[in-house]
Amino acid sequence: MKKNTYFGILNCTLLCGMGIFLAFYCFYNQVELKSGLAIIAGTLIGYGIYSTLQYLKLSRAK
């Protein structure tokens, strides 16, 4: 595997991992939606997937 692929996997793992952790934290501790943690978790998961796909698409185009 190329160095770019490793970076893409690491990027997705870190961002999505933080988002999933926050989502489970909010669920188990019954954090209210108005605190914003659930929104941050969803944003991290979505941005992790989006940025990884864009990075891998850009690295393949070179």
mmCIF file of N, CA and C in Angstrom:
data_model
loop_
_atom_site.group_PDB
_atom_site.id
_atom_site.type_symbol
_atom_site.label_atom_id
_atom_site.label_comp_id
_atom_site.label_asym_id
_atom_site.label_seq_id
_atom_site.Cartn_x
_atom_site.Cartn_y
_atom_site.Cartn_z
ATOM 1 N N MET A 1 0.830 -1.184 0.000
ATOM 2 C CA MET A 1 0.000 0.000 0.000
ATOM 3 C C MET A 1 0.874 1.246 0.000
ATOM 4 N N LYS A 2 0.350 2.281 -0.609
ATOM 5 C CA LYS A 2 1.088 3.534 -0.690
ATOM 6 C C LYS A 2 0.990 4.313 0.612
ATOM 7 N N LYS A 3 1.902 5.271 0.729
ATOM 8 C CA LYS A 3 1.901 6.145 1.903
ATOM 9 C C LYS A 3 0.601 6.949 1.978
ATOM 10 N N ASN A 4 0.083 7.363 0.815
ATOM 11 C CA ASN A 4 -1.164 8.140 0.787
ATOM 12 C C ASN A 4 -2.342 7.337 1.319
ATOM 13 N N THR A 5 -2.351 6.042 1.020
ATOM 14 C CA THR A 5 -3.442 5.195 1.487
ATOM 15 C C THR A 5 -3.403 5.055 2.999
ATOM 16 N N TYR A 6 -2.204 4.897 3.553
ATOM 17 C CA TYR A 6 -2.070 4.817 5.007
ATOM 18 C C TYR A 6 -2.568 6.101 5.670
ATOM 19 N N PHE A 7 -2.223 7.239 5.087
ATOM 20 C CA PHE A 7 -2.676 8.511 5.650
ATOM 21 C C PHE A 7 -4.192 8.621 5.582
ATOM 22 N N GLY A 8 -4.787 8.186 4.488
ATOM 23 C CA GLY A 8 -6.243 8.231 4.353
ATOM 24 C C GLY A 8 -6.941 7.361 5.379
ATOM 25 N N ILE A 9 -6.404 6.166 5.597
ATOM 26 C CA ILE A 9 -6.990 5.263 6.594
ATOM 27 C C ILE A 9 -6.833 5.846 7.991
ATOM 28 N N LEU A 10 -5.673 6.409 8.291
ATOM 29 C CA LEU A 10 -5.429 7.014 9.598
ATOM 30 C C LEU A 10 -6.354 8.209 9.826
ATOM 31 N N ASN A 11 -6.529 9.020 8.795
ATOM 32 C CA ASN A 11 -7.414 10.185 8.879
ATOM 33 C C ASN A 11 -8.838 9.754 9.221
ATOM 34 N N CYS A 12 -9.341 8.782 8.487
ATOM 35 C CA CYS A 12 -10.710 8.318 8.718
ATOM 36 C C CYS A 12 -10.842 7.678 10.094
ATOM 37 N N THR A 13 -9.853 6.889 10.490
ATOM 38 C CA THR A 13 -9.911 6.207 11.781
ATOM 39 C C THR A 13 -9.933 7.201 12.934
ATOM 40 N N LEU A 14 -9.080 8.210 12.873
ATOM 41 C CA LEU A 14 -9.026 9.180 13.967
ATOM 42 C C LEU A 14 -10.289 10.027 14.048
ATOM 43 N N LEU A 15 -10.702 10.602 12.924
ATOM 44 C CA LEU A 15 -11.871 11.486 12.950
ATOM 45 C C LEU A 15 -13.159 10.725 13.251
ATOM 46 N N CYS A 16 -13.350 9.593 12.574
ATOM 47 C CA CYS A 16 -14.569 8.816 12.827
ATOM 48 C C CYS A 16 -14.536 8.203 14.221
ATOM 49 N N GLY A 17 -13.354 7.794 14.667
ATOM 50 C CA GLY A 17 -13.228 7.227 16.009
ATOM 51 C C GLY A 17 -13.606 8.224 17.085
ATOM 52 N N MET A 18 -13.144 9.458 16.940
ATOM 53 C CA MET A 18 -13.519 10.491 17.914
ATOM 54 C C MET A 18 -15.020 10.757 17.871
ATOM 55 N N GLY A 19 -15.584 10.781 16.665
ATOM 56 C CA GLY A 19 -17.020 11.014 16.532
ATOM 57 C C GLY A 19 -17.844 9.893 17.137
ATOM 58 N N ILE A 20 -17.437 8.655 16.896
ATOM 59 C CA ILE A 20 -18.159 7.509 17.454
ATOM 60 C C ILE A 20 -18.027 7.491 18.970
ATOM 61 N N PHE A 21 -16.837 7.806 19.483
ATOM 62 C CA PHE A 21 -16.649 7.877 20.935
ATOM 63 C C PHE A 21 -17.586 8.911 21.554
ATOM 64 N N LEU A 22 -17.654 10.093 20.951
ATOM 65 C CA LEU A 22 -18.550 11.127 21.476
ATOM 66 C C LEU A 22 -20.015 10.706 21.387
ATOM 67 N N ALA A 23 -20.367 10.009 20.300
ATOM 68 C CA ALA A 23 -21.750 9.560 20.156
ATOM 69 C C ALA A 23 -22.117 8.566 21.256
ATOM 70 N N PHE A 24 -21.235 7.598 21.522
ATOM 71 C CA PHE A 24 -21.501 6.636 22.593
ATOM 72 C C PHE A 24 -21.501 7.315 23.958
ATOM 73 N N TYR A 25 -20.605 8.269 24.144
ATOM 74 C CA TYR A 25 -20.568 9.007 25.409
ATOM 75 C C TYR A 25 -21.890 9.731 25.643
ATOM 76 N N CYS A 26 -22.392 10.384 24.602
ATOM 77 C CA CYS A 26 -23.664 11.108 24.724
ATOM 78 C C CYS A 26 -24.815 10.152 25.012
ATOM 79 N N PHE A 27 -24.780 8.981 24.373
ATOM 80 C CA PHE A 27 -25.870 8.024 24.551
ATOM 81 C C PHE A 27 -25.869 7.437 25.961
ATOM 82 N N TYR A 28 -24.712 6.982 26.417
ATOM 83 C CA TYR A 28 -24.658 6.313 27.717
ATOM 84 C C TYR A 28 -24.807 7.270 28.899
ATOM 85 N N ASN A 29 -24.361 8.484 28.765
ATOM 86 C CA ASN A 29 -24.482 9.446 29.859
ATOM 87 C C ASN A 29 -25.694 10.352 29.710
ATOM 88 N N GLN A 30 -26.520 10.066 28.725
ATOM 89 C CA GLN A 30 -27.754 10.800 28.462
ATOM 90 C C GLN A 30 -27.514 12.308 28.410
ATOM 91 N N VAL A 31 -26.540 12.682 27.592
ATOM 92 C CA VAL A 31 -26.225 14.098 27.398
ATOM 93 C C VAL A 31 -27.324 14.710 26.535
ATOM 94 N N GLU A 32 -27.795 15.865 26.923
ATOM 95 C CA GLU A 32 -28.873 16.515 26.182
ATOM 96 C C GLU A 32 -28.370 17.024 24.838
ATOM 97 N N LEU A 33 -29.278 17.065 23.884
ATOM 98 C CA LEU A 33 -28.933 17.499 22.539
ATOM 99 C C LEU A 33 -28.497 18.954 22.511
ATOM 100 N N LYS A 34 -29.064 19.772 23.389
ATOM 101 C CA LYS A 34 -28.731 21.197 23.363
ATOM 102 C C LYS A 34 -27.307 21.481 23.835
ATOM 103 N N SER A 35 -26.623 20.475 24.390
ATOM 104 C CA SER A 35 -25.224 20.681 24.787
ATOM 105 C C SER A 35 -24.310 20.771 23.571
ATOM 106 N N GLY A 36 -24.724 20.195 22.465
ATOM 107 C CA GLY A 36 -23.950 20.292 21.238
ATOM 108 C C GLY A 36 -22.995 19.142 21.003
ATOM 109 N N LEU A 37 -22.793 18.260 21.976
ATOM 110 C CA LEU A 37 -21.857 17.150 21.784
ATOM 111 C C LEU A 37 -22.318 16.184 20.701
ATOM 112 N N ALA A 38 -23.615 15.941 20.624
ATOM 113 C CA ALA A 38 -24.129 15.035 19.596
ATOM 114 C C ALA A 38 -23.918 15.621 18.202
ATOM 115 N N ILE A 39 -24.070 16.916 18.075
ATOM 116 C CA ILE A 39 -23.865 17.577 16.784
ATOM 117 C C ILE A 39 -22.392 17.527 16.397
ATOM 118 N N ILE A 40 -21.515 17.733 17.360
ATOM 119 C CA ILE A 40 -20.076 17.649 17.099
ATOM 120 C C ILE A 40 -19.699 16.229 16.691
ATOM 121 N N ALA A 41 -20.282 15.222 17.345
ATOM 122 C CA ALA A 41 -19.996 13.827 17.005
ATOM 123 C C ALA A 41 -20.400 13.532 15.565
ATOM 124 N N GLY A 42 -21.586 13.945 15.177
ATOM 125 C CA GLY A 42 -22.039 13.726 13.811
ATOM 126 C C GLY A 42 -21.187 14.449 12.788
ATOM 127 N N THR A 43 -20.764 15.652 13.128
ATOM 128 C CA THR A 43 -19.904 16.422 12.229
ATOM 129 C C THR A 43 -18.548 15.752 12.060
ATOM 130 N N LEU A 44 -17.980 15.249 13.145
ATOM 131 C CA LEU A 44 -16.691 14.561 13.055
ATOM 132 C C LEU A 44 -16.780 13.305 12.204
ATOM 133 N N ILE A 45 -17.832 12.531 12.381
ATOM 134 C CA ILE A 45 -17.995 11.311 11.586
ATOM 135 C C ILE A 45 -18.155 11.666 10.108
ATOM 136 N N GLY A 46 -19.027 12.612 9.820
ATOM 137 C CA GLY A 46 -19.254 13.006 8.430
ATOM 138 C C GLY A 46 -18.027 13.605 7.776
ATOM 139 N N TYR A 47 -17.343 14.491 8.482
ATOM 140 C CA TYR A 47 -16.153 15.112 7.907
ATOM 141 C C TYR A 47 -15.025 14.097 7.759
ATOM 142 N N GLY A 48 -14.934 13.145 8.670
ATOM 143 C CA GLY A 48 -13.915 12.099 8.559
ATOM 144 C C GLY A 48 -14.087 11.290 7.291
ATOM 145 N N ILE A 49 -15.313 10.913 7.003
ATOM 146 C CA ILE A 49 -15.583 10.137 5.790
ATOM 147 C C ILE A 49 -15.369 10.999 4.554
ATOM 148 N N TYR A 50 -15.897 12.214 4.557
ATOM 149 C CA TYR A 50 -15.784 13.100 3.395
ATOM 150 C C TYR A 50 -14.328 13.440 3.080
ATOM 151 N N SER A 51 -13.570 13.844 4.092
ATOM 152 C CA SER A 51 -12.189 14.257 3.832
ATOM 153 C C SER A 51 -11.330 13.085 3.388
ATOM 154 N N THR A 52 -11.607 11.898 3.909
ATOM 155 C CA THR A 52 -10.849 10.723 3.489
ATOM 156 C C THR A 52 -11.132 10.395 2.036
ATOM 157 N N LEU A 53 -12.392 10.432 1.642
ATOM 158 C CA LEU A 53 -12.723 10.155 0.245
ATOM 159 C C LEU A 53 -12.118 11.194 -0.687
ATOM 160 N N GLN A 54 -12.170 12.466 -0.316
ATOM 161 C CA GLN A 54 -11.582 13.511 -1.151
ATOM 162 C C GLN A 54 -10.068 13.357 -1.247
ATOM 163 N N TYR A 55 -9.422 13.032 -0.137
ATOM 164 C CA TYR A 55 -7.967 12.868 -0.139
ATOM 165 C C TYR A 55 -7.558 11.682 -1.004
ATOM 166 N N LEU A 56 -8.263 10.565 -0.882
ATOM 167 C CA LEU A 56 -7.915 9.394 -1.680
ATOM 168 C C LEU A 56 -8.200 9.633 -3.160
ATOM 169 N N LYS A 57 -9.280 10.358 -3.470
ATOM 170 C CA LYS A 57 -9.576 10.675 -4.863
ATOM 171 C C LYS A 57 -8.482 11.569 -5.443
ATOM 172 N N LEU A 58 -8.027 12.542 -4.671
ATOM 173 C CA LEU A 58 -6.979 13.450 -5.121
ATOM 174 C C LEU A 58 -5.653 12.718 -5.290
ATOM 175 N N SER A 59 -5.348 11.792 -4.387
ATOM 176 C CA SER A 59 -4.072 11.078 -4.477
ATOM 177 C C SER A 59 -4.064 10.104 -5.649
ATOM 178 N N ARG A 60 -5.215 9.582 -6.044
ATOM 179 C CA ARG A 60 -5.279 8.684 -7.204
ATOM 180 C C ARG A 60 -5.170 9.462 -8.507
ATOM 181 N N ALA A 61 -5.598 10.708 -8.512
ATOM 182 C CA ALA A 61 -5.587 11.517 -9.732
ATOM 183 C C ALA A 61 -4.177 11.937 -10.132
ATOM 184 N N LYS A 62 -3.254 11.909 -9.183
ATOM 185 C CA LYS A 62 -1.888 12.360 -9.487
ATOM 186 C C LYS A 62 -1.151 11.390 -10.359
#
